[in-house]
C-alpha cells in the first residue's frame, strides 16, 4: 500500500469535512496567449498530503487564484479544476490594492522579514495593517458562508493569522486550527511589531496552533506570556494546552515533511537517470554541489557564494574538482528587495566565474534562474554529490528532505544550516553549519568532499529513516489527531527523538 493509500485507509474521524484555507489556492491561474484561463497545479507537499484527506472526508480549499481578476470565465475554470481534483475550490478575489498592501505589504514586507529575524528589512506602514485586517475579514466571510456545522477549518500560514478572531466575530462555531509554515521569532524581535498585542490575541483564538519546531513553539509561548496576562500552560511533550481566562488553545510542533516514497520512486525513473548523466557529461570529472532555493534573502545565497569562493581560494586543490550548481527559482518579483537580490547574486556568480574559470572548460558556478520541472528537479538531486542548504533562517526547508529521499544509494552528503527548521530533525546526519561563518561553510564543503563512503552512508541512512517515518502523511495525521483527540495524554509522541529536541550548535575554536 502506498503512503497515500494508507492515509486514505485511515478510519474516518466523525463526519467532519475539512476546509483548508491558505493565501493561495493549490492551483495558479494564468491567461494563455489566446486569453483563456489555464490552471497550473501548485506542486509541494501540502497539496499532496491534503488531497487524500480532502477526497476522503469531503472538503473544500479556499484561497486566492494569484490573479487580480474575478471574471465569470475564471470562476468557470475554477469550478472545472475543482471538479477534476475531487474537492471544491473557492476563490477569494483580491484587487490590486489588496495585493499591494496585504500580500506584498503586510505579509511580505513586514511579517516575512520580521519572523525571519530581519527586522531592518521591515516596512512598518500602518496602511498595510489596515488592509491585512480587511483581507482577513474577507477570507473569514468566504469561509463562514461555505462552512457547515461540525466542519474543521484548517488555516495555513502568516497571511491569515487573524482568521479565528474574524470567524468568531461572524459567529462561527467551527473548530479552527492554524499551522505556521515559517519560523516564529523570539520576544525581542516579535515585540518590535506595532500590532503585536492584537496579533497574539488573534492567534490565541485558534483551537490548535501548529509550529514547525519546538523552538518556534517556545518563542510563541514566551511572546504570549510577555504580552498577555494569565497565560497558563499544562503538559509537556509535542502538544501542550494553554489557557487564557476561559479560553483554551492547544499548541504543538509538527515538522512538515514530504511524500518520501513518491520521491524515492520517481527518482529511479530512467528519464531522471538519463538527465542526471547528461549533467555529469556537461560538468565532467568533478563532484557536484547543489543549492536550490526560491529567490529570497532568507536563503543566504550571497553568503553561500562567498563561502564557495573562499573554498576555492583556501583549498586550491579543489579547483576543477568541484562545481556549484545554484538553482534560483523566481519569486515575488514585484518586491524591490527581491529584484535587488537577483542582481547581487548574478554579479557574485559573474565575479567567481570570471576569477576562476579556466580555458579547459571548468565552470565553478553553474547558475540557473528559472522554475524547474519535476524531472529536472529530480535529475539535479540525483546528479549532486553534496547538497549545500544554508538559509539564514527557514521554517523547515523541504529541499533538504527531498534531496535525502532521492539519495537512494545513500552515498551523498548534506550540508545544512543550523537555522533551518530541518536541522532539529536531521542534525545528527547532516554536516551542520552556521551560514554566516564563511570559512566554516568552506571547511564543511571540504569535509563533505573528503568524507569516506562509510560515514556518508551512516549519516544519510539515519536522515532517510527519520524522514520516511515522519513523512507528510504522518504530518497531516498527527496535526488532525492533535486537533480532535479528547485527551492529550493519549496523543502519540514522535518516534524520532531528534525531531523533538533542539539543534546542537557546532562549536569551533
Ligand atoms: C513560503 C510560504 C508559503 C508561500 C511560499 C511561496 O514557503 O511559507 O506560504 O506560499 O513561500 O511564496 P509566495 O509569496 O509566492 O506565495
XYZ file of C-alpha atoms and ligand atoms in Angstrom:
525
model
C 0.000 0.000 0.000
C 1.395 3.445 -0.837
C 1.601 6.114 1.840
C -1.212 7.997 0.109
C -3.430 4.911 0.129
C -2.673 4.241 3.762
C -3.657 7.826 4.595
C -6.944 7.242 2.770
C -7.461 3.947 4.538
C -7.204 5.514 7.971
C -10.523 5.407 9.821
C -12.885 8.348 9.356
C -12.993 10.512 12.439
C -16.648 11.503 12.639
C -18.218 13.155 9.628
C -16.328 16.421 9.790
C -15.424 17.944 6.449
C -12.045 19.576 6.139
C -11.988 23.194 4.975
C -8.446 24.245 4.091
C -7.715 27.964 3.893
C -4.451 29.400 2.564
C -3.451 32.623 0.856
C -3.020 30.843 -2.473
C -5.190 28.057 -3.887
C -3.307 24.854 -4.767
C -3.513 25.890 -8.449
C -2.122 29.056 -10.053
C -4.422 30.561 -12.684
C -2.888 32.386 -15.657
C -4.200 33.524 -19.044
C -2.654 31.824 -22.084
C -1.752 33.606 -25.355
C -5.417 33.317 -26.508
C -6.689 34.909 -23.294
C -8.100 31.649 -21.901
C -7.534 30.795 -18.232
C -5.155 27.915 -17.555
C -4.647 26.281 -14.165
C -1.182 25.079 -13.198
C -1.095 22.750 -10.203
C 0.997 24.179 -7.391
C 3.407 21.410 -6.519
C 4.517 20.833 -2.999
C 3.918 18.560 -0.076
C 0.928 20.411 1.334
C -1.219 19.687 -1.729
C -0.030 16.055 -1.970
C -0.704 15.457 1.696
C -4.085 17.102 1.918
C -5.511 15.689 -1.285
C -6.307 12.196 0.076
C -7.816 13.698 3.236
C -9.973 16.146 1.252
C -11.183 13.358 -1.024
C -11.870 11.016 1.880
C -13.645 13.430 4.214
C -15.084 15.632 1.528
C -13.792 19.124 1.625
C -13.005 22.484 0.257
C -9.937 24.661 -0.353
C -10.418 28.409 -0.063
C -7.807 30.909 -1.281
C -6.637 33.398 -3.873
C -6.157 32.470 -7.528
C -2.967 34.529 -7.827
C -4.660 36.913 -10.314
C -6.164 40.399 -9.847
C -9.326 39.241 -11.599
C -12.727 37.844 -10.699
C -14.289 37.258 -14.106
C -17.003 34.618 -14.770
C -14.516 32.800 -17.085
C -12.023 32.484 -14.221
C -14.724 31.141 -11.902
C -15.812 28.611 -14.550
C -12.228 27.375 -14.847
C -12.036 27.202 -11.038
C -15.177 25.050 -10.838
C -13.891 22.742 -13.586
C -10.480 22.311 -11.971
C -12.061 21.682 -8.557
C -14.399 19.064 -10.066
C -11.437 17.178 -11.526
C -9.400 17.474 -8.321
C -12.143 15.848 -6.211
C -12.805 18.742 -3.852
C -14.376 22.185 -4.098
C -12.199 25.194 -4.849
C -13.456 28.578 -3.750
C -11.658 31.772 -4.658
C -11.206 34.895 -2.574
C -10.602 37.609 -5.181
C -8.006 40.240 -4.342
C -7.877 43.605 -6.094
C -4.648 45.423 -6.996
C -4.617 47.488 -3.753
C -5.125 44.373 -1.659
C -2.357 42.553 -3.477
C -0.056 45.523 -2.822
C -0.934 46.195 0.844
C -1.940 42.758 2.140
C 0.195 40.269 0.155
C 3.288 42.265 -0.802
C 2.971 44.759 2.050
C 1.954 43.363 5.437
C 2.674 39.704 4.644
C 5.917 40.042 2.727
C 7.392 43.395 3.783
C 6.600 43.055 7.498
C 5.802 39.549 8.746
C 8.147 37.660 6.388
C 11.312 39.621 7.269
C 10.382 40.042 10.968
C 9.650 36.334 11.521
C 12.952 35.504 9.791
C 14.827 37.817 12.236
C 15.443 40.518 9.599
C 13.781 43.449 11.304
C 15.814 46.048 9.393
C 14.100 44.970 6.178
C 10.613 45.641 7.602
C 8.485 48.452 6.220
C 6.055 49.084 9.106
C 3.497 51.015 7.020
C 0.226 51.373 9.036
C -1.810 51.169 5.801
C -0.524 47.599 5.376
C -2.002 46.555 8.736
C -5.422 48.034 7.918
C -5.591 46.111 4.641
C -4.325 42.933 6.354
C -7.275 43.138 8.777
C -9.755 43.820 5.941
C -8.473 40.953 3.802
C -8.512 38.511 6.727
C -12.150 39.571 7.276
C -12.852 38.904 3.602
C -11.353 35.392 3.811
C -13.322 34.774 7.026
C -16.594 35.754 5.296
C -15.831 33.356 2.432
C -15.135 30.559 4.924
C -18.186 31.309 7.081
C -20.516 31.295 4.042
C -19.215 27.891 2.965
C -18.924 26.117 6.306
C -21.345 23.594 7.703
C -21.678 22.946 11.439
C -19.028 20.474 12.510
C -16.515 21.276 9.725
C -12.892 21.555 10.775
C -11.287 24.699 9.349
C -7.510 24.453 8.869
C -5.853 27.813 8.180
C -2.315 27.930 6.791
C 0.451 30.445 7.214
C 1.316 34.008 8.108
C -1.026 35.732 5.665
C -4.072 34.674 7.676
C -3.225 34.962 11.367
C -6.405 36.965 12.209
C -8.773 34.331 10.801
C -10.017 32.757 14.043
C -10.740 36.177 15.564
C -12.636 37.252 12.420
C -14.594 33.981 12.225
C -15.623 34.320 15.878
C -16.758 37.880 15.173
C -19.035 36.432 12.479
C -20.467 33.949 14.998
C -18.699 30.847 13.667
C -18.875 27.804 15.926
C -16.475 25.676 13.826
C -13.258 24.326 15.288
C -10.386 26.272 13.731
C -6.763 25.186 13.512
C -3.715 27.118 12.307
C -0.320 25.993 11.065
C 2.560 28.426 10.684
C 4.922 27.301 7.917
C 7.571 29.921 8.724
C 9.526 30.394 11.979
C 8.097 32.261 14.981
C 10.583 34.827 16.344
C 11.724 35.300 19.956
C 10.169 38.152 22.018
C 12.942 40.718 21.470
C 12.123 40.588 17.742
C 8.348 39.977 17.803
C 7.833 42.866 20.230
C 9.006 45.298 17.524
C 5.711 44.720 15.711
C 3.419 47.715 16.347
C 0.324 45.444 16.240
C 1.855 42.732 18.455
C -0.912 42.554 21.081
C -3.814 42.330 18.618
C -1.966 39.709 16.603
C -1.019 37.497 19.552
C -4.565 37.713 20.927
C -5.904 36.762 17.498
C -3.590 33.727 17.357
C -4.726 32.620 20.816
C -8.277 32.330 19.425
C -7.435 29.260 17.328
C -8.232 25.860 18.847
C -4.889 24.396 17.763
C -1.743 26.254 16.714
C 0.928 24.166 14.977
C 4.545 25.220 14.589
C 7.378 23.573 12.680
C 9.766 23.129 15.624
C 9.924 23.103 19.414
C 11.911 26.360 19.199
C 9.115 28.178 17.352
C 6.566 26.967 19.871
C 8.741 28.124 22.776
C 9.183 31.549 21.139
C 5.428 31.883 20.675
C 4.680 30.987 24.289
C 7.304 33.469 25.526
C 5.731 36.221 23.395
C 2.227 35.303 24.598
C 3.356 35.388 28.236
C 5.147 38.712 27.709
C 2.069 40.368 26.227
C -0.999 38.708 27.706
C -1.710 38.318 31.430
C -2.611 34.906 32.852
C -1.369 32.500 30.136
C -1.112 29.080 31.830
C 0.465 26.100 30.106
C -0.240 22.497 31.046
C 1.571 19.389 29.859
C 4.882 18.616 28.220
C 5.632 16.708 25.030
C 4.697 17.527 21.477
C 1.337 19.182 22.183
C 0.555 21.299 25.244
C -2.584 23.067 26.383
C -2.578 26.796 27.171
C -5.417 28.536 28.971
C -6.096 32.251 28.857
C -9.099 33.166 31.023
C -11.993 30.966 29.903
C -10.382 30.062 26.576
C -8.023 27.162 25.942
C -5.767 26.502 22.973
C -3.593 23.528 22.068
C -0.122 24.345 20.886
C 2.196 21.826 19.254
C 5.077 21.366 16.871
C 4.659 19.232 13.768
C 7.662 19.314 11.401
C 6.238 19.328 7.868
C 7.620 16.722 5.508
C 7.425 15.244 2.020
C 5.890 12.229 0.309
C 9.095 10.254 0.849
C 8.035 7.133 -1.073
C 6.871 9.126 -4.100
C 10.196 10.999 -4.302
C 12.143 7.766 -3.933
C 10.070 6.022 -6.607
C 10.241 8.898 -9.095
C 13.981 9.305 -8.546
C 14.578 5.831 -10.010
C 12.859 6.615 -13.353
C 15.096 6.056 -16.423
C 14.398 9.597 -17.737
C 15.737 11.007 -14.459
C 18.897 8.877 -14.693
C 19.401 9.983 -18.330
C 19.098 13.666 -17.423
C 21.397 13.285 -14.406
C 24.009 11.609 -16.637
C 23.685 14.461 -19.092
C 24.578 16.883 -16.273
C 27.673 14.832 -15.432
C 28.612 14.838 -19.133
C 28.346 18.633 -19.235
C 30.249 19.013 -15.934
C 32.688 16.078 -16.106
C 35.294 14.729 -13.624
C 34.194 16.658 -10.577
C 31.878 16.477 -7.588
C 28.693 18.454 -7.973
C 27.484 20.619 -5.114
C 23.843 21.693 -5.312
C 21.901 24.662 -3.957
C 18.207 25.027 -4.885
C 16.248 27.949 -3.467
C 13.335 30.239 -4.151
C 14.771 33.715 -4.785
C 14.699 35.025 -1.226
C 17.045 36.956 1.063
C 16.350 34.426 3.850
C 18.055 31.672 1.857
C 21.570 33.028 2.369
C 22.636 32.722 -1.291
C 25.186 35.628 -1.356
C 26.948 34.278 1.766
C 26.919 30.779 0.273
C 28.616 32.121 -2.873
C 31.198 33.848 -0.683
C 31.811 30.544 1.116
C 32.285 28.763 -2.207
C 34.713 31.442 -3.358
C 36.551 31.065 -0.026
C 36.756 27.297 -0.577
C 38.364 27.746 -3.999
C 40.826 30.296 -2.566
C 41.852 28.379 0.588
C 41.731 24.868 -0.898
C 43.176 25.304 -4.424
C 43.382 21.503 -4.800
C 39.580 21.511 -5.151
C 39.613 23.804 -8.193
C 38.366 21.904 -11.245
C 37.275 19.115 -8.868
C 34.022 20.749 -7.746
C 31.278 22.835 -9.348
C 28.432 24.550 -7.541
C 25.074 24.243 -9.300
C 22.963 27.078 -7.918
C 19.319 26.977 -8.985
C 17.265 30.055 -8.127
C 13.505 29.839 -8.620
C 11.897 33.236 -9.452
C 9.673 34.581 -6.670
C 7.900 37.784 -5.505
C 9.372 39.705 -8.412
C 7.231 42.788 -7.715
C 9.014 43.463 -4.414
C 12.126 45.657 -4.797
C 14.293 43.690 -2.306
C 13.844 40.541 -4.394
C 14.875 42.283 -7.617
C 17.959 43.742 -5.896
C 18.885 40.306 -4.556
C 18.760 38.817 -8.047
C 21.205 41.437 -9.328
C 23.505 40.866 -6.347
C 23.550 37.068 -6.880
C 24.237 37.433 -10.603
C 27.127 39.844 -10.006
C 28.697 37.478 -7.464
C 28.359 34.472 -9.793
C 29.956 36.518 -12.591
C 32.826 37.537 -10.322
C 33.578 33.972 -9.191
C 33.351 32.553 -12.689
C 35.429 35.422 -14.101
C 38.100 34.930 -11.432
C 38.475 31.153 -11.557
C 37.227 29.888 -14.911
C 39.860 28.021 -16.899
C 40.299 27.601 -20.648
C 39.955 23.813 -20.217
C 36.220 24.321 -19.697
C 35.778 24.211 -15.907
C 32.947 26.497 -14.765
C 32.984 26.978 -10.961
C 29.341 28.092 -10.609
C 26.606 26.760 -12.887
C 23.770 29.255 -12.337
C 20.155 28.509 -13.284
C 17.398 31.131 -12.834
C 14.030 29.542 -13.589
C 11.313 27.264 -12.221
C 12.197 23.588 -12.580
C 10.044 20.791 -13.953
C 9.732 17.786 -11.636
C 12.023 15.829 -13.988
C 14.759 18.477 -13.852
C 14.459 18.810 -10.090
C 14.883 15.058 -9.602
C 17.801 14.975 -12.048
C 19.633 17.711 -10.106
C 19.041 15.809 -6.847
C 20.309 12.574 -8.407
C 23.355 14.196 -10.010
C 24.560 16.101 -6.954
C 27.149 14.590 -4.592
C 26.672 17.244 -1.924
C 23.637 19.436 -1.155
C 24.529 22.858 0.258
C 21.467 24.259 2.046
C 22.406 27.306 4.076
C 19.410 29.551 4.815
C 19.893 32.329 7.371
C 16.575 31.183 8.824
C 13.941 28.815 7.427
C 10.679 27.349 8.735
C 11.641 23.815 7.675
C 13.330 23.534 4.207
C 11.874 20.686 2.232
C 14.695 20.711 -0.347
C 16.867 19.080 2.341
C 14.315 16.299 2.837
C 13.710 15.815 -0.890
C 17.438 15.544 -1.536
C 17.782 12.800 1.110
C 14.748 10.909 -0.261
C 16.383 10.864 -3.718
C 19.751 9.674 -2.358
C 18.770 6.065 -2.957
C 22.326 4.669 -2.777
C 22.871 6.633 0.456
C 26.244 7.899 -0.723
C 25.636 11.671 -0.709
C 26.274 14.333 1.921
C 24.003 17.099 3.185
C 25.419 20.379 4.498
C 22.630 22.134 6.376
C 22.219 25.442 8.172
C 21.672 25.243 11.918
C 18.917 27.809 11.388
C 16.723 25.694 9.089
C 13.830 24.032 10.928
C 15.006 20.741 9.388
C 18.209 20.897 11.483
C 16.278 19.818 14.610
C 15.363 16.570 12.858
C 18.360 15.964 10.578
C 21.113 17.465 12.738
C 22.764 14.152 13.525
C 23.114 13.078 9.887
C 23.816 16.411 8.224
C 27.003 18.447 8.467
C 25.581 21.423 10.353
C 26.914 24.916 9.636
C 26.410 28.481 10.700
C 25.584 30.116 7.305
C 27.213 33.396 8.391
C 30.552 31.664 9.039
C 32.051 31.907 5.554
C 35.219 29.960 6.402
C 33.215 27.427 8.449
C 30.942 26.703 5.451
C 34.001 26.413 3.169
C 35.545 23.949 5.652
C 32.296 21.972 5.765
C 32.329 21.619 1.949
C 35.955 20.481 2.150
C 34.984 17.962 4.830
C 31.996 16.656 2.863
C 34.198 16.342 -0.237
C 36.629 14.085 1.638
C 34.075 12.215 3.786
C 34.540 8.468 3.404
C 31.781 6.297 1.978
C 31.047 4.596 5.323
C 30.388 7.877 7.114
C 28.324 9.239 4.221
C 26.175 6.112 4.248
C 25.634 6.085 8.038
C 24.643 9.752 8.071
C 22.348 9.520 5.045
C 20.712 6.337 6.323
C 19.755 7.927 9.643
C 18.294 11.005 7.924
C 16.326 8.907 5.449
C 14.896 6.738 8.216
C 13.696 9.786 10.101
C 12.085 11.360 7.013
C 10.444 8.069 5.999
C 8.932 7.570 9.475
C 7.768 11.176 9.739
C 6.560 11.776 6.178
C 3.924 14.282 5.080
C 1.076 11.836 5.722
C 2.325 11.440 9.289
C 2.332 15.261 9.480
C -1.330 15.646 8.423
C -2.410 12.754 10.576
C -0.667 13.935 13.715
C -1.934 17.526 13.297
C -5.550 16.409 12.830
C -5.229 13.928 15.691
C -3.973 16.704 17.973
C -6.971 18.810 16.906
C -9.620 16.199 17.630
C -8.277 13.879 20.291
C -10.217 14.294 23.553
C -7.403 13.601 25.969
C -3.936 14.877 25.097
C -2.296 12.273 27.332
C -3.324 9.698 24.662
C -1.512 11.669 21.956
C 1.251 9.534 20.395
C 4.670 11.192 20.596
C 7.021 11.445 17.613
C 9.076 8.317 17.026
C 12.215 10.241 16.227
C 13.734 11.842 19.290
C 15.829 14.136 17.086
C 12.712 15.843 15.807
C 11.641 16.720 19.353
C 14.683 18.456 20.652
C 16.850 21.434 19.896
C 19.708 21.786 17.447
C 23.158 21.010 18.754
C 25.095 24.028 17.501
C 28.583 23.376 16.193
C 31.326 24.953 18.269
C 34.716 25.557 16.714
C 37.795 27.085 18.346
C 6.791 30.153 1.734
C 5.499 30.385 2.495
C 4.282 29.962 1.669
C 4.340 30.619 0.298
C 5.647 30.268 -0.402
C 5.790 30.912 -1.797
O 7.054 28.796 1.654
O 5.527 29.703 3.738
O 3.087 30.328 2.321
O 3.230 30.239 -0.494
O 6.725 30.710 0.417
O 5.655 32.305 -1.706
P 4.523 33.144 -2.462
O 4.664 34.519 -1.929
O 4.844 33.019 -3.915
O 3.186 32.517 -2.143
